[in-house]
């Protein structure tokens, strides 16, 4: 006999899977209630299937055929730019519920959200904060904001405002906020949030790292800064708009003027396997060291070079010490030095430092985020990274 799961059954199976993932830190009852109250499939009008590479329109008559996709523990792609770059997604459900728990939401809270996406996250938050609370969800992409508003209006949710604007500037009309959540990765903490978040309030933000990968940090607002409470590695689409940063993308090595001569000045080629053997990509093998170098080493760079498939360029990393005309590349299980050995010796010294410190990645650091104009001094095992609006004090203690 042919049998098809109902939406409730799919919801239940996904929740059971999520509960197994977080068996050591169970998802709270209030978050589970929000999950049940706001079924994920009601927030998808159109999505991109990454396997078939096709777009699907969803309506009340055909939604049942897509339930198995909506209740997998994976992201759902809502918008693609240039046929390659995902610019709006519904995040992985297990991570979404975990993030809701991290926010410690209470009835009556006012919440700021950067990146509305489908509206699913804002809707679940609205269920927790109740009629006395409110969610202000800012979405910079008009098409995505329209989709989120459609879902919120369709479900007659009254305590969510979807605003088509650049969330990087906050939303002073709704401030001050008890909680704020960034649903897109950002490289800086915009200055506006020092004023718009209540002292003692929580900010859950995704911090982009030059070494690749993102890091989710839960921060508490104090009088002078934001201080980290929890952290983990993750992956999110980047912000667009005023705080978009293209320099996080790998540098095309052919665009470095010195490379024309340096590529003919190889001085050494040293085998280096990063502790792995086999087909694992350099990206996976070096996640920890790249994350560490992105915080502690100003000369660290990620690179790419074109191959026979321009849509999938070769990617690697290294140190570029322009003052010494010295470059080292970690590529194809080798450390390749060009110009001189200065950059290679520096990289080896940083690798030894990383090992001595316990091989940390960014999520292992304690973090304090200050306005850019506050005088700061780094002590032992501390590093200050300055951005446009904020400075990040990373600590290993």
Coordinates of C-alpha atoms in Angstrom, one line a residue:
X1 CA 0.0 0.0 0.0
X2 CA 1.3 3.5 -0.9
X3 CA 1.9 5.6 2.2
X4 CA 2.9 9.2 2.5
X5 CA 4.1 11.0 5.6
X6 CA 2.1 14.0 6.8
X7 CA 3.8 17.2 7.7
X8 CA 3.4 16.4 11.4
X9 CA 5.2 13.1 10.9
X10 CA 8.0 14.8 9.0
X11 CA 8.3 17.4 11.8
X12 CA 8.4 14.7 14.4
X13 CA 11.2 12.7 12.6
X14 CA 13.3 15.8 12.2
X15 CA 12.8 16.8 15.8
X16 CA 13.8 13.3 17.0
X17 CA 17.0 13.6 14.9
X18 CA 17.8 17.1 16.4
X19 CA 17.2 15.8 19.9
X20 CA 19.8 13.0 19.2
X21 CA 22.3 15.6 18.0
X22 CA 21.9 17.7 21.1
X23 CA 21.4 14.9 23.6
X24 CA 24.0 16.4 25.9
X25 CA 22.3 19.8 25.8
X26 CA 18.6 19.1 25.1
X27 CA 16.6 21.6 23.1
X28 CA 14.3 23.4 25.6
X29 CA 10.5 22.8 25.7
X30 CA 9.8 26.4 24.8
X31 CA 11.9 26.2 21.6
X32 CA 10.2 22.9 20.7
X33 CA 6.8 24.5 21.2
X34 CA 7.8 27.2 18.8
X35 CA 9.1 24.6 16.3
X36 CA 5.7 22.8 16.4
X37 CA 3.8 26.1 16.1
X38 CA 5.6 27.3 13.0
X39 CA 6.1 24.4 10.6
X40 CA 9.0 25.0 8.3
X41 CA 7.2 24.1 5.1
X42 CA 4.8 27.0 5.5
X43 CA 7.7 29.4 4.9
X44 CA 8.8 28.2 1.5
X45 CA 7.3 29.6 -1.7
X46 CA 10.1 28.8 -4.0
X47 CA 13.4 27.0 -3.5
X48 CA 16.4 25.7 -5.4
X49 CA 17.2 21.9 -5.4
X50 CA 21.0 21.6 -5.3
X51 CA 21.0 18.0 -6.5
X52 CA 18.8 18.5 -9.6
X53 CA 20.0 22.1 -10.1
X54 CA 16.3 23.1 -10.6
X55 CA 14.0 25.7 -9.1
X56 CA 10.7 24.5 -7.6
X57 CA 7.6 26.6 -7.0
X58 CA 5.6 25.5 -4.0
X59 CA 1.8 26.0 -3.4
X60 CA -0.9 24.4 -1.3
X61 CA -1.6 21.7 -3.9
X62 CA 1.9 20.4 -4.4
X63 CA 3.6 21.2 -1.1
X64 CA 3.1 17.6 0.1
X65 CA 5.6 16.4 -2.6
X66 CA 8.3 18.7 -1.2
X67 CA 7.9 17.8 2.5
X68 CA 10.8 15.3 2.5
X69 CA 13.1 18.1 1.3
X70 CA 11.8 20.7 3.8
X71 CA 12.2 18.4 6.8
X72 CA 15.8 17.3 6.1
X73 CA 18.4 18.7 8.5
X74 CA 19.9 20.8 5.7
X75 CA 19.7 24.4 4.4
X76 CA 17.2 25.4 1.8
X77 CA 18.3 27.8 -0.9
X78 CA 16.0 30.7 -1.5
X79 CA 18.0 32.9 -3.8
X80 CA 21.2 32.5 -6.0
X81 CA 23.3 35.2 -7.5
X82 CA 25.3 34.8 -10.7
X83 CA 24.2 31.2 -10.9
X84 CA 26.8 30.2 -8.3
X85 CA 26.6 32.2 -5.0
X86 CA 23.9 31.4 -2.5
X87 CA 22.7 34.7 -1.1
X88 CA 19.7 33.7 0.9
X89 CA 18.9 30.4 2.6
X90 CA 16.9 28.8 5.4
X91 CA 19.5 27.6 7.8
X92 CA 19.9 24.0 9.0
X93 CA 17.1 23.3 11.5
X94 CA 19.3 21.7 14.1
X95 CA 21.4 24.8 14.2
X96 CA 18.4 27.2 14.1
X97 CA 16.8 25.6 17.2
X98 CA 20.2 25.5 19.0
X99 CA 20.6 29.2 18.3
X100 CA 17.1 30.0 19.6
X101 CA 18.0 28.3 22.9
X102 CA 21.3 30.3 23.1
X103 CA 19.3 33.6 22.9
X104 CA 17.5 32.7 26.2
X105 CA 14.3 34.4 24.9
X106 CA 11.6 35.5 27.3
X107 CA 8.0 36.7 26.9
X108 CA 8.0 40.5 26.3
X109 CA 11.5 40.7 24.7
X110 CA 12.1 43.0 21.8
X111 CA 14.3 41.3 19.3
X112 CA 16.4 42.5 16.3
X113 CA 17.1 40.1 13.4
X114 CA 19.6 40.8 10.6
X115 CA 18.5 38.8 7.6
X116 CA 14.9 37.7 7.5
X117 CA 15.4 34.9 5.0
X118 CA 12.1 33.0 4.8
X119 CA 10.7 34.5 8.0
X120 CA 10.8 31.1 9.7
X121 CA 13.3 32.1 12.4
X122 CA 11.5 35.4 13.2
X123 CA 8.2 33.5 13.4
X124 CA 9.5 31.0 16.0
X125 CA 11.0 33.9 18.0
X126 CA 7.7 35.7 17.9
X127 CA 6.0 32.6 19.3
X128 CA 8.4 32.6 22.3
X129 CA 8.3 36.4 23.1
X130 CA 4.5 36.4 22.8
X131 CA 2.1 39.3 22.1
X132 CA 3.9 41.6 24.5
X133 CA 7.2 41.1 22.6
X134 CA 8.1 42.1 19.1
X135 CA 10.6 41.0 16.4
X136 CA 12.1 43.5 13.9
X137 CA 13.5 41.5 11.0
X138 CA 15.6 43.5 8.5
X139 CA 16.2 42.1 5.1
X140 CA 18.2 44.0 2.5
X141 CA 17.2 42.0 -0.6
X142 CA 13.7 43.1 -1.8
X143 CA 12.7 39.8 -3.2
X144 CA 13.6 37.9 0.0
X145 CA 11.9 40.5 2.2
X146 CA 8.7 40.1 0.1
X147 CA 8.8 36.3 0.6
X148 CA 9.3 36.7 4.3
X149 CA 6.4 39.2 4.6
X150 CA 4.2 36.9 2.5
X151 CA 4.7 34.1 5.0
X152 CA 4.3 36.2 8.1
X153 CA 1.1 37.8 6.7
X154 CA -0.3 34.5 5.6
X155 CA 0.0 33.1 9.1
X156 CA -1.4 36.3 10.6
X157 CA 1.6 36.8 12.9
X158 CA 1.1 40.3 14.4
X159 CA 4.3 40.7 16.4
X160 CA 6.9 40.5 13.5
X161 CA 7.8 43.5 11.4
X162 CA 9.8 42.6 8.2
X163 CA 11.6 45.7 7.0
X164 CA 13.3 45.9 3.6
X165 CA 16.5 47.7 4.7
X166 CA 20.2 47.3 5.4
X167 CA 20.3 45.5 8.8
X168 CA 23.9 46.5 9.2
X169 CA 22.7 49.8 10.5
X170 CA 20.4 48.3 13.0
X171 CA 16.9 49.7 13.4
X172 CA 16.7 52.6 15.8
X173 CA 12.9 52.8 15.6
X174 CA 12.5 49.5 17.5
X175 CA 15.5 50.0 19.9
X176 CA 16.6 49.3 22.5
X177 CA 16.6 45.5 22.0
X178 CA 16.8 42.8 24.6
X179 CA 18.2 40.4 22.0
X180 CA 19.8 40.6 18.6
X181 CA 20.6 37.8 16.1
X182 CA 22.6 38.0 12.9
X183 CA 21.4 35.4 10.4
X184 CA 24.3 36.3 8.0
X185 CA 28.0 36.3 8.5
X186 CA 29.7 39.7 9.1
X187 CA 33.4 40.8 9.4
X188 CA 32.8 43.8 11.7
X189 CA 30.4 44.7 14.5
X190 CA 28.6 47.9 13.2
X191 CA 28.8 50.8 15.6
X192 CA 25.0 51.2 15.8
X193 CA 24.6 48.1 18.0
X194 CA 26.5 49.6 20.9
X195 CA 23.6 51.9 21.4
X196 CA 20.7 49.8 20.2
X197 CA 21.2 46.7 22.5
X198 CA 20.3 47.0 26.1
X199 CA 23.1 46.6 28.7
X200 CA 22.9 43.0 29.8
X201 CA 21.3 42.1 26.5
X202 CA 22.5 39.2 24.2
X203 CA 23.8 39.4 20.7
X204 CA 24.2 36.2 18.7
X205 CA 26.4 37.0 15.7
X206 CA 28.2 35.1 13.0
X207 CA 31.8 36.4 12.6
X208 CA 33.5 35.8 9.2
X209 CA 37.2 34.9 9.4
X210 CA 39.8 35.6 6.7
X211 CA 40.9 32.0 6.9
X212 CA 37.5 30.8 5.8
X213 CA 34.7 29.2 7.9
X214 CA 32.5 31.3 10.2
X215 CA 32.2 31.4 14.0
X216 CA 29.0 31.8 15.9
X217 CA 29.5 33.9 19.1
X218 CA 27.0 34.6 21.8
X219 CA 27.9 37.9 23.3
X220 CA 26.6 39.8 26.3
X221 CA 26.4 43.6 26.2
X222 CA 28.3 45.3 29.1
X223 CA 28.9 49.0 29.7
X224 CA 32.0 49.2 27.6
X225 CA 32.0 46.1 25.2
X226 CA 30.4 42.8 24.2
X227 CA 31.8 39.7 25.9
X228 CA 31.6 36.2 24.6
X229 CA 29.7 33.5 26.5
X230 CA 29.5 30.6 23.9
X231 CA 31.0 29.9 20.5
X232 CA 31.1 27.3 17.8
X233 CA 32.2 27.0 14.1
X234 CA 29.5 27.2 11.5
X235 CA 28.8 28.4 8.0
X236 CA 26.4 31.2 6.9
X237 CA 25.9 33.4 3.8
X238 CA 27.7 36.7 4.1
X239 CA 26.0 40.0 4.7
X240 CA 25.4 42.4 1.8
X241 CA 25.1 46.1 1.8
X242 CA 27.2 48.6 3.8
X243 CA 29.1 46.0 5.7
X244 CA 29.7 43.6 2.8
X245 CA 33.5 42.9 2.5
X246 CA 34.8 41.5 -0.8
X247 CA 38.4 41.3 0.6
X248 CA 37.4 38.2 2.5
X249 CA 37.3 36.4 -0.8
X250 CA 40.5 34.6 -1.9
X251 CA 43.0 36.7 -3.9
X252 CA 43.6 35.7 -7.5
X253 CA 47.3 35.2 -7.3
X254 CA 47.7 36.3 -10.9
X255 CA 46.6 39.8 -9.8
X256 CA 49.6 40.3 -7.5
X257 CA 52.1 42.4 -9.5
X258 CA 55.1 40.7 -8.0
X259 CA 53.8 37.2 -8.9
X260 CA 54.9 37.6 -12.5
X261 CA 58.5 37.4 -11.4
X262 CA 58.1 35.5 -8.1
X263 CA 56.6 32.4 -9.8
X264 CA 60.0 31.9 -11.5
X265 CA 61.9 32.3 -8.2
X266 CA 60.9 29.1 -6.3
X267 CA 63.5 28.6 -3.5
X268 CA 62.2 25.4 -1.8
X269 CA 59.3 22.9 -1.9
X270 CA 58.7 21.1 1.4
X271 CA 56.3 18.2 1.7
X272 CA 53.6 19.1 4.3
X273 CA 50.5 16.9 4.8
X274 CA 48.7 18.7 7.7
X275 CA 48.2 15.4 9.5
X276 CA 46.0 13.9 6.8
X277 CA 46.5 11.4 4.0
X278 CA 44.1 10.7 1.2
X279 CA 41.6 12.7 -0.8
X280 CA 40.5 15.2 1.9
X281 CA 40.6 18.7 0.6
X282 CA 43.1 21.3 1.8
X283 CA 40.1 23.3 3.0
X284 CA 39.1 20.6 5.6
X285 CA 42.7 19.6 6.6
X286 CA 43.7 23.2 7.5
X287 CA 40.5 24.6 9.0
X288 CA 42.1 25.1 12.4
X289 CA 45.4 26.6 11.4
X290 CA 43.7 29.0 8.9
X291 CA 41.3 30.1 11.5
X292 CA 44.2 30.8 13.9
X293 CA 46.3 32.6 11.3
X294 CA 43.3 34.7 10.3
X295 CA 43.3 36.1 13.9
X296 CA 47.0 36.2 14.7
X297 CA 48.9 36.9 11.5
X298 CA 48.5 40.1 9.5
X299 CA 50.4 38.6 6.5
X300 CA 48.1 35.7 6.1
X301 CA 46.3 35.5 2.8
X302 CA 44.0 33.0 1.0
X303 CA 44.6 32.6 -2.7
X304 CA 43.0 31.2 -5.8
X305 CA 44.2 30.5 -9.3
X306 CA 42.2 29.7 -12.4
X307 CA 42.2 26.2 -13.8
X308 CA 40.4 24.5 -16.6
X309 CA 37.1 25.1 -14.7
X310 CA 36.8 28.8 -13.9
X311 CA 33.8 28.1 -11.7
X312 CA 35.9 25.9 -9.4
X313 CA 39.3 27.6 -9.1
X314 CA 42.2 26.0 -7.1
X315 CA 42.2 27.5 -3.5
X316 CA 45.1 27.6 -1.1
X317 CA 46.7 29.9 1.5
X318 CA 50.0 31.3 2.6
X319 CA 51.9 34.3 4.0
X320 CA 52.9 37.2 1.7
X321 CA 55.6 39.3 3.2
X322 CA 55.9 42.1 0.6
X323 CA 58.7 44.0 2.4
X324 CA 60.9 40.9 2.0
X325 CA 59.6 40.0 -1.4
X326 CA 58.9 36.6 0.2
X327 CA 55.9 34.3 -0.4
X328 CA 55.0 30.9 0.9
X329 CA 52.1 28.9 -0.3
X330 CA 50.4 25.9 1.3
X331 CA 49.3 24.0 -1.8
X332 CA 49.0 20.4 -2.9
X333 CA 50.6 18.9 0.3
X334 CA 53.6 21.2 0.0
X335 CA 54.9 24.4 1.5
X336 CA 56.3 26.2 -1.6
X337 CA 58.6 29.2 -0.9
X338 CA 59.2 32.0 -3.5
X339 CA 61.7 34.9 -3.5
X340 CA 63.3 33.9 -0.1
X341 CA 62.7 31.6 2.8
X342 CA 61.6 34.4 5.2
X343 CA 57.8 33.8 4.7
X344 CA 58.2 30.0 5.0
X345 CA 60.2 30.2 8.2
X346 CA 57.6 32.6 9.6
X347 CA 54.8 30.2 8.7
X348 CA 56.6 27.3 10.3
X349 CA 57.1 29.4 13.5
X350 CA 53.3 30.2 13.5
X351 CA 52.5 26.5 13.1
X352 CA 54.7 25.7 16.1
X353 CA 53.0 28.4 18.1
X354 CA 49.6 27.1 17.1
X355 CA 50.6 23.5 18.3
X356 CA 52.0 24.8 21.6
X357 CA 48.7 26.6 22.2
X358 CA 46.7 23.4 21.7
X359 CA 45.8 23.9 18.0
X360 CA 42.9 26.3 18.6
X361 CA 40.5 27.5 15.9
X362 CA 38.6 30.8 16.3
X363 CA 35.7 29.2 18.3
X364 CA 38.2 28.3 21.0
X365 CA 39.0 31.9 21.7
X366 CA 37.4 34.2 24.3
X367 CA 36.3 37.4 22.6
X368 CA 35.6 40.9 23.6
X369 CA 34.4 43.5 21.1
X370 CA 35.0 47.2 21.7
X371 CA 34.2 50.4 19.7
X372 CA 37.1 51.3 17.5
X373 CA 38.1 54.4 19.5
X374 CA 38.6 52.6 22.9
X375 CA 42.4 52.3 23.7
X376 CA 43.3 48.6 24.1
X377 CA 46.5 46.7 24.9
X378 CA 47.1 43.0 24.1
X379 CA 48.7 40.9 26.8
X380 CA 50.2 37.4 26.4
X381 CA 48.1 35.1 24.2
X382 CA 45.9 38.0 23.2
X383 CA 45.5 39.6 19.8
X384 CA 43.7 42.8 18.7
X385 CA 42.1 42.8 15.3
X386 CA 40.8 46.2 14.2
X387 CA 37.9 46.6 11.8
X388 CA 36.2 49.7 10.6
X389 CA 33.7 50.2 13.5
X390 CA 35.0 47.7 16.1
X391 CA 38.1 46.1 17.4
X392 CA 38.1 42.4 18.4
X393 CA 40.2 41.3 21.4
X394 CA 40.9 37.6 21.0
X395 CA 42.2 35.7 24.0
X396 CA 43.4 32.2 24.8
X397 CA 43.4 31.8 28.6

